[in-house]
PDB file of C-alpha atoms in Angstrom:
ATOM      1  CA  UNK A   1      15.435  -8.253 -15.554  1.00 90.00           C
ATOM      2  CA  UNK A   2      15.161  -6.366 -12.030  1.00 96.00           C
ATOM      3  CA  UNK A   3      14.316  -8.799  -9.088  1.00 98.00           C
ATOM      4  CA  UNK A   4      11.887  -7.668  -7.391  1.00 98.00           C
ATOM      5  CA  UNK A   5      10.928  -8.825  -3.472  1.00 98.00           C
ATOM      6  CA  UNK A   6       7.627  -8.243  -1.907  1.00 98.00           C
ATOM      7  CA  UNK A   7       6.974  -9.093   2.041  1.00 98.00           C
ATOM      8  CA  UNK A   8       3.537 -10.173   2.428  1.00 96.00           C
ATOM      9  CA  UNK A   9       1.342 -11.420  -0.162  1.00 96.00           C
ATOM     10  CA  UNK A  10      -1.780 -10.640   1.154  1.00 95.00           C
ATOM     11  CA  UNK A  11      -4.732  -9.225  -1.006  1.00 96.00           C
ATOM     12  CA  UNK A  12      -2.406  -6.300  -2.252  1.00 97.00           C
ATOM     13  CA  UNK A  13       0.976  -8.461  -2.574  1.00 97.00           C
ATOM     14  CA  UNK A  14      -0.784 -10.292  -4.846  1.00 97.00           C
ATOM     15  CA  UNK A  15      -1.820  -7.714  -7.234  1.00 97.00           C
ATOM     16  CA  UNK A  16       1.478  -6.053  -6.932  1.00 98.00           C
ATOM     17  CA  UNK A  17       3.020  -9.460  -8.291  1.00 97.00           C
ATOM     18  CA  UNK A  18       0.350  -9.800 -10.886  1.00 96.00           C
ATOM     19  CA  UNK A  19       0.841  -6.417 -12.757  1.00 97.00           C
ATOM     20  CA  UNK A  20       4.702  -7.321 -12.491  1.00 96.00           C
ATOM     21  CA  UNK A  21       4.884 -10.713 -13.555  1.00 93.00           C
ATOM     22  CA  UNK A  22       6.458 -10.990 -16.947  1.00 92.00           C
ATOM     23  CA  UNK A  23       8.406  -8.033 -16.404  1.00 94.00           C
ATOM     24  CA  UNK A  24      10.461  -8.723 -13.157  1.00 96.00           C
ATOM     25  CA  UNK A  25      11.464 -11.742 -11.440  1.00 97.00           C
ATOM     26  CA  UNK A  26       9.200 -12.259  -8.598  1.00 97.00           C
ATOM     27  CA  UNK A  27      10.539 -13.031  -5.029  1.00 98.00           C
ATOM     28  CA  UNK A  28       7.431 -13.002  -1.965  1.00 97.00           C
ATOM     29  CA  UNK A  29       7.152 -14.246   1.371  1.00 98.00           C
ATOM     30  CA  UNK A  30       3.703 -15.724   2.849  1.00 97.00           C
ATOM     31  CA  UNK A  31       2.585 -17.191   5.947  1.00 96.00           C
ATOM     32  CA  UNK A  32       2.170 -20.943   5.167  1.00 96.00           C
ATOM     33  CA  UNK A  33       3.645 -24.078   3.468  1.00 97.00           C
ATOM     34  CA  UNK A  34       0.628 -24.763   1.387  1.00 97.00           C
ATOM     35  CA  UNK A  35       1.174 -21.254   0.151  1.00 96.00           C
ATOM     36  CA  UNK A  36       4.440 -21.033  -0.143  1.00 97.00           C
ATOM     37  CA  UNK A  37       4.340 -24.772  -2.382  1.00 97.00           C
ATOM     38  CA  UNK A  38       1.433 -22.398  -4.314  1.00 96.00           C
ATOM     39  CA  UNK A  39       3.669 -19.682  -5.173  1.00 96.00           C
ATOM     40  CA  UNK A  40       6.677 -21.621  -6.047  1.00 96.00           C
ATOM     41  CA  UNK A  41       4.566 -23.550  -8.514  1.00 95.00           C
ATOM     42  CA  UNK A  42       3.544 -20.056 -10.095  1.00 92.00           C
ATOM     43  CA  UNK A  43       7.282 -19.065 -10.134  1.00 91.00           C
ATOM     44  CA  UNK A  44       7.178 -16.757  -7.461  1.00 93.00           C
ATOM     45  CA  UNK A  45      10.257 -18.063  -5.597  1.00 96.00           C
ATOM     46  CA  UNK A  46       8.202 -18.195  -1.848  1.00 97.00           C
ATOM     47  CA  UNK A  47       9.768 -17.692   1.950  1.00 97.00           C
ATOM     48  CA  UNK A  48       7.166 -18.690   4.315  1.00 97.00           C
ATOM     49  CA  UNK A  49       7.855 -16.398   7.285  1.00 97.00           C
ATOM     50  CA  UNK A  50       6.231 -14.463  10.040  1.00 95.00           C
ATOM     51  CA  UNK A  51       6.981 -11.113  11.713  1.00 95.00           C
ATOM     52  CA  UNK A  52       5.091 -11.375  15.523  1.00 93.00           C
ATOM     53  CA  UNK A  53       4.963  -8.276  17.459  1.00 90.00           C
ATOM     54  CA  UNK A  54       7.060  -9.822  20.470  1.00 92.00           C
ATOM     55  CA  UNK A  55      10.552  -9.951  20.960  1.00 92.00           C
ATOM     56  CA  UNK A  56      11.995 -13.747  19.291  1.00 93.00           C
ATOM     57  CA  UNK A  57      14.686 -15.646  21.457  1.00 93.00           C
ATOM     58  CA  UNK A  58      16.721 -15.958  17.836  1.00 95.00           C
ATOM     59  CA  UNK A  59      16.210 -12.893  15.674  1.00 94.00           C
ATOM     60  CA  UNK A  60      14.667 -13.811  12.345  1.00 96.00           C
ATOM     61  CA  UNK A  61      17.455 -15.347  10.034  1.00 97.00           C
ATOM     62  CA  UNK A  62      18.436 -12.861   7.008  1.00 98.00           C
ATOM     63  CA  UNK A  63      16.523 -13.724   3.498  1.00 98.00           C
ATOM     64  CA  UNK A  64      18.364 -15.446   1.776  1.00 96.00           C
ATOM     65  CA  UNK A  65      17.057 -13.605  -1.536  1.00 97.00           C
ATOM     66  CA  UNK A  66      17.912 -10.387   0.096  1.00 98.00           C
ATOM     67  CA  UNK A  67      21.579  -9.458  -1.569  1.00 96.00           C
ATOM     68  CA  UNK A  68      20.195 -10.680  -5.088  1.00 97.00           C
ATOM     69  CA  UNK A  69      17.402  -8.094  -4.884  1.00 98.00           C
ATOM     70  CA  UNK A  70      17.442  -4.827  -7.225  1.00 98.00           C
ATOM     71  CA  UNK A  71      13.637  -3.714  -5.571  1.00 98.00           C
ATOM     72  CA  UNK A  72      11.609  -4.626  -1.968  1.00 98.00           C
ATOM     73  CA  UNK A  73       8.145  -3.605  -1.164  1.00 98.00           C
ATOM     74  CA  UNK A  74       6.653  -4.170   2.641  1.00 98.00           C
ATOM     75  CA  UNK A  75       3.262  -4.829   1.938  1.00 97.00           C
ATOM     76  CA  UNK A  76       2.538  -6.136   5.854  1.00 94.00           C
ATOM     77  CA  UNK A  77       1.223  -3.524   8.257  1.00 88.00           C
ATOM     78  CA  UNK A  78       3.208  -1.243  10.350  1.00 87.00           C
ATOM     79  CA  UNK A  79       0.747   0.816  11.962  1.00 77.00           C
ATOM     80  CA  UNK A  80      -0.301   1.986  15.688  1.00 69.00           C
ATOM     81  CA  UNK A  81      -3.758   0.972  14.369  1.00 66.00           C
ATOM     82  CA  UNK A  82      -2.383  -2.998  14.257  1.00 59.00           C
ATOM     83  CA  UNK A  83      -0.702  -3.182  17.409  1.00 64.00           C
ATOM     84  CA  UNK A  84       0.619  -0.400  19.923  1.00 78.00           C
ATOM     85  CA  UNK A  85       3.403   1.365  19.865  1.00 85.00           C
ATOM     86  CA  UNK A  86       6.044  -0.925  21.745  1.00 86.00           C
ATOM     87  CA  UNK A  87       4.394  -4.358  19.369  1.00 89.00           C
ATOM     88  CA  UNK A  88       5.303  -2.318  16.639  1.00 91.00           C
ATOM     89  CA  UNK A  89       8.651  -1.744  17.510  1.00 93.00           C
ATOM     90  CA  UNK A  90       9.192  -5.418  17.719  1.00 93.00           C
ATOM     91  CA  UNK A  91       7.823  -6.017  14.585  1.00 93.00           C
ATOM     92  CA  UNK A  92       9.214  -3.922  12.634  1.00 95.00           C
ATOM     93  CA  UNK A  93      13.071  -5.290  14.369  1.00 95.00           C
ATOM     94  CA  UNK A  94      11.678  -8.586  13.611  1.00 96.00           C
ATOM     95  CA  UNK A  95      11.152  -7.014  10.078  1.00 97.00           C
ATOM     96  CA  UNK A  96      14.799  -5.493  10.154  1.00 98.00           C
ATOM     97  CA  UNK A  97      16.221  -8.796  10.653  1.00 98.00           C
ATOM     98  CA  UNK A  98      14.635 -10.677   7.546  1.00 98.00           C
ATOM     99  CA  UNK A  99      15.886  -7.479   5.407  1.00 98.00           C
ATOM    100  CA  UNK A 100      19.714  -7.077   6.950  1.00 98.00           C
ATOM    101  CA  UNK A 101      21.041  -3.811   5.797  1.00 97.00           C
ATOM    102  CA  UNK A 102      19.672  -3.480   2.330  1.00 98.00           C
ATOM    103  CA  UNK A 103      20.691  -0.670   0.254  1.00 97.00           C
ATOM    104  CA  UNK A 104      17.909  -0.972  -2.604  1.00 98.00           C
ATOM    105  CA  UNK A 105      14.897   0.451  -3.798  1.00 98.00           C
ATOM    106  CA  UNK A 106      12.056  -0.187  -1.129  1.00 98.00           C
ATOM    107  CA  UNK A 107       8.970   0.810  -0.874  1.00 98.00           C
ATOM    108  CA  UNK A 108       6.603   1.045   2.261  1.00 98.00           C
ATOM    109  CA  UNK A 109       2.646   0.428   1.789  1.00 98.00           C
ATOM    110  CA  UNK A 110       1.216   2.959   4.906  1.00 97.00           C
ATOM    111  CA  UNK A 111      -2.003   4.209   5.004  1.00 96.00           C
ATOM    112  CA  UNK A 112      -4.182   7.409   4.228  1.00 97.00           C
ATOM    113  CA  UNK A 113      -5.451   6.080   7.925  1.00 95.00           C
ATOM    114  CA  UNK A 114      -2.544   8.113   9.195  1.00 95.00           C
ATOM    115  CA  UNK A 115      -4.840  11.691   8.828  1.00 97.00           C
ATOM    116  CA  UNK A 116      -7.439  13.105  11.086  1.00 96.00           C
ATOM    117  CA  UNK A 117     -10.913  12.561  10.511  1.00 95.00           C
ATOM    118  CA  UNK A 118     -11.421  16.079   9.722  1.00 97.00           C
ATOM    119  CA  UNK A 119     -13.366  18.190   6.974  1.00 96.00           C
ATOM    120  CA  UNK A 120     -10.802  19.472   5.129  1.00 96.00           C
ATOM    121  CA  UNK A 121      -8.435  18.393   1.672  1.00 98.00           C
ATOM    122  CA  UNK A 122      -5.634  16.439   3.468  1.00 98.00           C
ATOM    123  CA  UNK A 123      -1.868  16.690   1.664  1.00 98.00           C
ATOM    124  CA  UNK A 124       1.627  15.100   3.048  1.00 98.00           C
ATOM    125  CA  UNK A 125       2.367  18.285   4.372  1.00 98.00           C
ATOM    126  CA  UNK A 126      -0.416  17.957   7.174  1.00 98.00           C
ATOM    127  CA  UNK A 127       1.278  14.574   8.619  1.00 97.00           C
ATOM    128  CA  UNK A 128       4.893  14.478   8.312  1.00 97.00           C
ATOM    129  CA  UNK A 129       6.946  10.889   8.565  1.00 97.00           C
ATOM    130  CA  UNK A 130       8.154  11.757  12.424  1.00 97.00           C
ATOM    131  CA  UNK A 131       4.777  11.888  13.370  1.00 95.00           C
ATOM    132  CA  UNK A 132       3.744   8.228  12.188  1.00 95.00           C
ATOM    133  CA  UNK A 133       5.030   5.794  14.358  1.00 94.00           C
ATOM    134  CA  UNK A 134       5.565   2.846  11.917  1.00 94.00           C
ATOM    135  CA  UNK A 135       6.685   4.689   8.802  1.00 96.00           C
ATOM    136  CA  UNK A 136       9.223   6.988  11.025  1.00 96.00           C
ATOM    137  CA  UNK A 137      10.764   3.415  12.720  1.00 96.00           C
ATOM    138  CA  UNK A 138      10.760   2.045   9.179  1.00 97.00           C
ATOM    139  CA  UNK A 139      12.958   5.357   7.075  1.00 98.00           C
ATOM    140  CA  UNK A 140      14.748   6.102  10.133  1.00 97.00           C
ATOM    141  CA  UNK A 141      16.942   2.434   9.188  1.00 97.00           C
ATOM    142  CA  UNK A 142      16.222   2.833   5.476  1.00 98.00           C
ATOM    143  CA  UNK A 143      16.150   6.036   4.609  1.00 98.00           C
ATOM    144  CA  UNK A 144      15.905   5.323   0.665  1.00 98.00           C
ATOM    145  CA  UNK A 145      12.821   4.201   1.320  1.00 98.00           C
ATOM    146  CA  UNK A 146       9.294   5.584  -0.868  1.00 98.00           C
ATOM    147  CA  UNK A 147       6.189   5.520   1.588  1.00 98.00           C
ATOM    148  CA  UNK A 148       2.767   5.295  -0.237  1.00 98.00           C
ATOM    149  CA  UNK A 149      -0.452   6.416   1.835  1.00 98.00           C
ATOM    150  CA  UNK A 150      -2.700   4.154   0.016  1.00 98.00           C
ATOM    151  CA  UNK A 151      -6.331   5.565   0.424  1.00 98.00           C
ATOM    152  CA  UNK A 152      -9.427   2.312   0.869  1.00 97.00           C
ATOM    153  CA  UNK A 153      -8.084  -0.397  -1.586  1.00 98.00           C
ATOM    154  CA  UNK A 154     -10.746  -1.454  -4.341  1.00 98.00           C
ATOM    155  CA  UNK A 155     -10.758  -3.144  -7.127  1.00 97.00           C
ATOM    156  CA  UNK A 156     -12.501  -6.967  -7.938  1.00 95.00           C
ATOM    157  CA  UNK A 157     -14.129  -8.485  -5.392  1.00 91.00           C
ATOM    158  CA  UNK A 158     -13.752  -5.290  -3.315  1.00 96.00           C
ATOM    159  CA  UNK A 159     -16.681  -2.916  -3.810  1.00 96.00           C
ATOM    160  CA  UNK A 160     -18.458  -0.517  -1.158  1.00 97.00           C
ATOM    161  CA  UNK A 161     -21.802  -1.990  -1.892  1.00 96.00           C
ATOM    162  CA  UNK A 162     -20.536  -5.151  -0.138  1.00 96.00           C
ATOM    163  CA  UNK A 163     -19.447  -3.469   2.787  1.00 95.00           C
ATOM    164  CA  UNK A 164     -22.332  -1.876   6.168  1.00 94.00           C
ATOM    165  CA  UNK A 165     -21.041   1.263   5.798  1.00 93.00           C
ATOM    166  CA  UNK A 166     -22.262   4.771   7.455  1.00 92.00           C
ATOM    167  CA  UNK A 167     -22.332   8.083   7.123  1.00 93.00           C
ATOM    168  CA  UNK A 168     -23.892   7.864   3.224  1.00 95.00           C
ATOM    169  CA  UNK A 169     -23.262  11.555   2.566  1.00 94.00           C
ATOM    170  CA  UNK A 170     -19.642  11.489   3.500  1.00 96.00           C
ATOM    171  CA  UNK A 171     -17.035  11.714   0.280  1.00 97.00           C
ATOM    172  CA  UNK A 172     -14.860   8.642  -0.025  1.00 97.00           C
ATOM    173  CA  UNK A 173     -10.976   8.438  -0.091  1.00 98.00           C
ATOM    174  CA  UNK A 174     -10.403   5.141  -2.164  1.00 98.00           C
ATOM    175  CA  UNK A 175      -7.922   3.725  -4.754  1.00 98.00           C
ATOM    176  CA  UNK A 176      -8.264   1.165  -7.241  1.00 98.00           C
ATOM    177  CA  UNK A 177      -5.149  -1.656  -6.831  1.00 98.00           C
ATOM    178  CA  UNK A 178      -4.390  -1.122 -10.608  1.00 98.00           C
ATOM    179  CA  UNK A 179      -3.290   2.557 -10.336  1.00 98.00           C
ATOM    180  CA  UNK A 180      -0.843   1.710  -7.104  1.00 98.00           C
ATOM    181  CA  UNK A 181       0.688  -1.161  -9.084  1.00 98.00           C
ATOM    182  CA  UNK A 182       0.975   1.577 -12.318  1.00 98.00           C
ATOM    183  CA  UNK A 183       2.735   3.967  -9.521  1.00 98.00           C
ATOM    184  CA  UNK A 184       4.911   1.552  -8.427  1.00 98.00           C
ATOM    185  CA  UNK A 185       6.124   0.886 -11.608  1.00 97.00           C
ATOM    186  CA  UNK A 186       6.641   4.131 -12.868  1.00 98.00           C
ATOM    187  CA  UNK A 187       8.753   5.198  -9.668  1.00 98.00           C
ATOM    188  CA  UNK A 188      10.728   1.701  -9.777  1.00 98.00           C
ATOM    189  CA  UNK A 189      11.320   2.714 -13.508  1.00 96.00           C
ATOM    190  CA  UNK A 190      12.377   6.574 -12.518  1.00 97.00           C
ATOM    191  CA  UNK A 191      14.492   4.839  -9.498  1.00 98.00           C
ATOM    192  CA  UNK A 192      12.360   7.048  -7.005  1.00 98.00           C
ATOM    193  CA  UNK A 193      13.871   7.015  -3.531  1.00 98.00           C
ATOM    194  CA  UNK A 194      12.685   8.786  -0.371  1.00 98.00           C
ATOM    195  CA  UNK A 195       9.559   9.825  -1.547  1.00 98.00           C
ATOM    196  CA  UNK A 196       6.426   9.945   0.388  1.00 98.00           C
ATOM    197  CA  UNK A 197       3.229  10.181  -1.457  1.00 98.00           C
ATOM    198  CA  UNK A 198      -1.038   9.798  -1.138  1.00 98.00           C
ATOM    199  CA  UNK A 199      -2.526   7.657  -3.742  1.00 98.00           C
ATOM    200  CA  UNK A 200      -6.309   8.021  -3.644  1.00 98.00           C
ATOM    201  CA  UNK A 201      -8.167   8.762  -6.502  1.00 98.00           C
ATOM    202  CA  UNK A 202      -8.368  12.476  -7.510  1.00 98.00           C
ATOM    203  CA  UNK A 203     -12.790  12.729  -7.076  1.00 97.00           C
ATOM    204  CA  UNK A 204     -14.164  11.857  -4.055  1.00 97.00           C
ATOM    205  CA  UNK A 205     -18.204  11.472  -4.760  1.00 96.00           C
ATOM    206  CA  UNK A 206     -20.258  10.607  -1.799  1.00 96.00           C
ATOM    207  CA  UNK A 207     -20.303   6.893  -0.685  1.00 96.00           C
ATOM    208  CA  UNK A 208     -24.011   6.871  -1.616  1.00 95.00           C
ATOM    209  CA  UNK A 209     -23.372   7.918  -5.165  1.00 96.00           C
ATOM    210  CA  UNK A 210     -20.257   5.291  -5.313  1.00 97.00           C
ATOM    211  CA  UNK A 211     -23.338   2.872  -4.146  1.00 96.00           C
ATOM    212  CA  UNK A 212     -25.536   3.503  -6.445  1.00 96.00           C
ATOM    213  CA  UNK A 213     -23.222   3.485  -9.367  1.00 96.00           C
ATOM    214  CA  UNK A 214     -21.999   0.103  -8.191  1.00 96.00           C
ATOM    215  CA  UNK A 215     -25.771  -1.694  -8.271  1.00 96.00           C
ATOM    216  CA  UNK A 216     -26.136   0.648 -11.876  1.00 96.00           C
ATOM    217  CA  UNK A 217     -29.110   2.704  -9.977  1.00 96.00           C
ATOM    218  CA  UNK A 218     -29.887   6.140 -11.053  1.00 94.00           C
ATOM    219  CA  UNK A 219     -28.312   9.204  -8.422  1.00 92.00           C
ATOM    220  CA  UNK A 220     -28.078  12.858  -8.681  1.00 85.00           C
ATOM    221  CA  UNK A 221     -25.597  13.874  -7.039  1.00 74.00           C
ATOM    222  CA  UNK A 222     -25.483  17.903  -7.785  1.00 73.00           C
ATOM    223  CA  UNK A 223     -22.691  19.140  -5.396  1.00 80.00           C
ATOM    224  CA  UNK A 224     -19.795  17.460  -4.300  1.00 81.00           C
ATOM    225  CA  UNK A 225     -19.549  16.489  -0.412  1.00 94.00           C
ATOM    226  CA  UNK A 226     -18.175  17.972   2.029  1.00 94.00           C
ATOM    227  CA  UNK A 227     -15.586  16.008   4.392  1.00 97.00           C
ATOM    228  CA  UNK A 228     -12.209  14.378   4.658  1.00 98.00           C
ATOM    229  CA  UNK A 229     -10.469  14.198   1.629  1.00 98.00           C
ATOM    230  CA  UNK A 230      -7.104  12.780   0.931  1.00 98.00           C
ATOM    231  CA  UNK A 231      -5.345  14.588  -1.860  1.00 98.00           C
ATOM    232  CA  UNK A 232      -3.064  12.966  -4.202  1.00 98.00           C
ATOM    233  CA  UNK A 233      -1.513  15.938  -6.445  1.00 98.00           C
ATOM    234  CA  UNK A 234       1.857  15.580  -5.274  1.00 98.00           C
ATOM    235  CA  UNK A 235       2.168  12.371  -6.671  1.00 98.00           C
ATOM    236  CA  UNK A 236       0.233  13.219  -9.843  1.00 98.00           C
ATOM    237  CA  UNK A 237       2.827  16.626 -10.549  1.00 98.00           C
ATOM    238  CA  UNK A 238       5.769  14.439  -9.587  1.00 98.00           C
ATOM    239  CA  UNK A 239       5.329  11.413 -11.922  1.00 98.00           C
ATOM    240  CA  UNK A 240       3.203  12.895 -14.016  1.00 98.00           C
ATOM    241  CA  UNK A 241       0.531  10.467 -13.221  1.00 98.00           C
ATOM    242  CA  UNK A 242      -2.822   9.632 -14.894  1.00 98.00           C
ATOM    243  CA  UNK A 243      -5.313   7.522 -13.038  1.00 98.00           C
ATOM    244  CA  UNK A 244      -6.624   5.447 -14.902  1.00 98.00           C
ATOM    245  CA  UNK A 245      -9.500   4.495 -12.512  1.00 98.00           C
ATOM    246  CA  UNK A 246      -9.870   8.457 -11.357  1.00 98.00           C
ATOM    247  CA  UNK A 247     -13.595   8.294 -10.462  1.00 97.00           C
ATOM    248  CA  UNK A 248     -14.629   5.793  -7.964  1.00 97.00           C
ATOM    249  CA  UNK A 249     -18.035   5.415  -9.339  1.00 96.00           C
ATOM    250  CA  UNK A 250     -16.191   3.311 -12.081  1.00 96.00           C
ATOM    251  CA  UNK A 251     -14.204   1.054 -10.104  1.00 97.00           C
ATOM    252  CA  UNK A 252     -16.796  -1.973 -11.155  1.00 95.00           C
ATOM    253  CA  UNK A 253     -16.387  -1.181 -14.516  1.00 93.00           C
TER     254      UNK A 253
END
């Protein structure tokens, strides 16, 4: 059984661990004791850590867990759109520290935030790694490692209708957390390394017609909008991926 680290078990960390439990063993790092005792209960072996945006006195100690682990996904954010430039350097050394010089499978969870908001279909060709701060700081030390664009996580308790949102006529760019946990899986199981990929979902309907669906209200949507969309056929052709949640409309479902 692969052992499988994840840094950060926020709302995505814990899906990730979720869809893997059972068939990896589970290593995570979290924020607090009262988490950490949480987690350990659950099996999840649990480092409570931090990784500020300021320079330490005493870099971070090494993970202990770190030379035992086949697999580690960074699930915390590394963007300019957390902290600026020079915070993000720190944090990501700060990051570098915890992780030592490991030679595994990793994974990076970036953002589909990384694109211009313009009106066109957006590919990985139209923002290339040395252009993103975060995720060019991150492969230029680990160069094995796979960096996911996720487009607007969904899934549960995460639906549009909940949200104030604008611009009703606009097409959305989202993702359901089951089909990046099926990704995952399928590039841990094809040993995928240095891969950079977009995961949204392949139709982008207008966020009224994903609103509507949502409170089961009647829409007729007869052309498909026209704005920013985030496309994820490289991924698809690649792994010969199937979304299972394709359609965003169905995301309640």
């Amino acid at each position: 059984m692969k052992k499988i680290g994840i840094i950060g078990y926020g709302w995505l960390g814990e899906r990730i661990a979720n869809a893997m439990s059972g068939k990896y063993e589970l290593y995570t790092t979290t924020t607090t004791l009262d988490k950490a005792k949480e987690l350990n209960d659950r099996g999840m072996n649990a480092t409570v850590v931090s990784f500020p945006d300021f320079q330490l006195e005493k870099p971070l100690p090494q993970w202990d867990a770190i030379e035992s682990l086949d697999v580690l996904m960074i699930t915390i954010p590394v963007s300019e759109k957390s902290c600026c430039v020079s915070s993000l350097y720190n944090r990501i050394r700060n990051l570098s520290s915890f992780i030592g010089n490991f030679k595994g499978q990793m994974f990076l969870m970036s953002s589909t935030g990384v694109y211009p908001d313009v009106p066109k279909e957006l590919t990985e060709e139209d923002m290339p790694i040395e252009k993103v701060s975060g995720e060019r700081m991150v492969r230029n030390t680990y160069p094995q490692t796979n960096i996911l664009r996720l487009a607007g996580l969904m899934g549960d308790n995460r639906l549009l209708k909940n949200y104030n949102i604008a611009a009703l006529d606009a097409p959305v760019n989202h993702i359901h957390y089951t089909d990046i946990c099926s990704a995952i899986i399928k590039m841990i199981e094809n040993g995928s390394e240095g891969k950079l990929y977009n995961i949204s979902a392949p139709l982008h309907p207008s966020k009224d017609a994903v609103v509507h669906a949502q409170k089961s209200l009647p829409f007729a949507e007869e052309t498909e909008p026209e704005g920013r969309k985030i496309i994820s056929t490289k991924m698809m052709t690649e792994l010969d991926f199937v979304f299972q949640y394709a359609d965003p409309r169905t995301f309640h479902l």
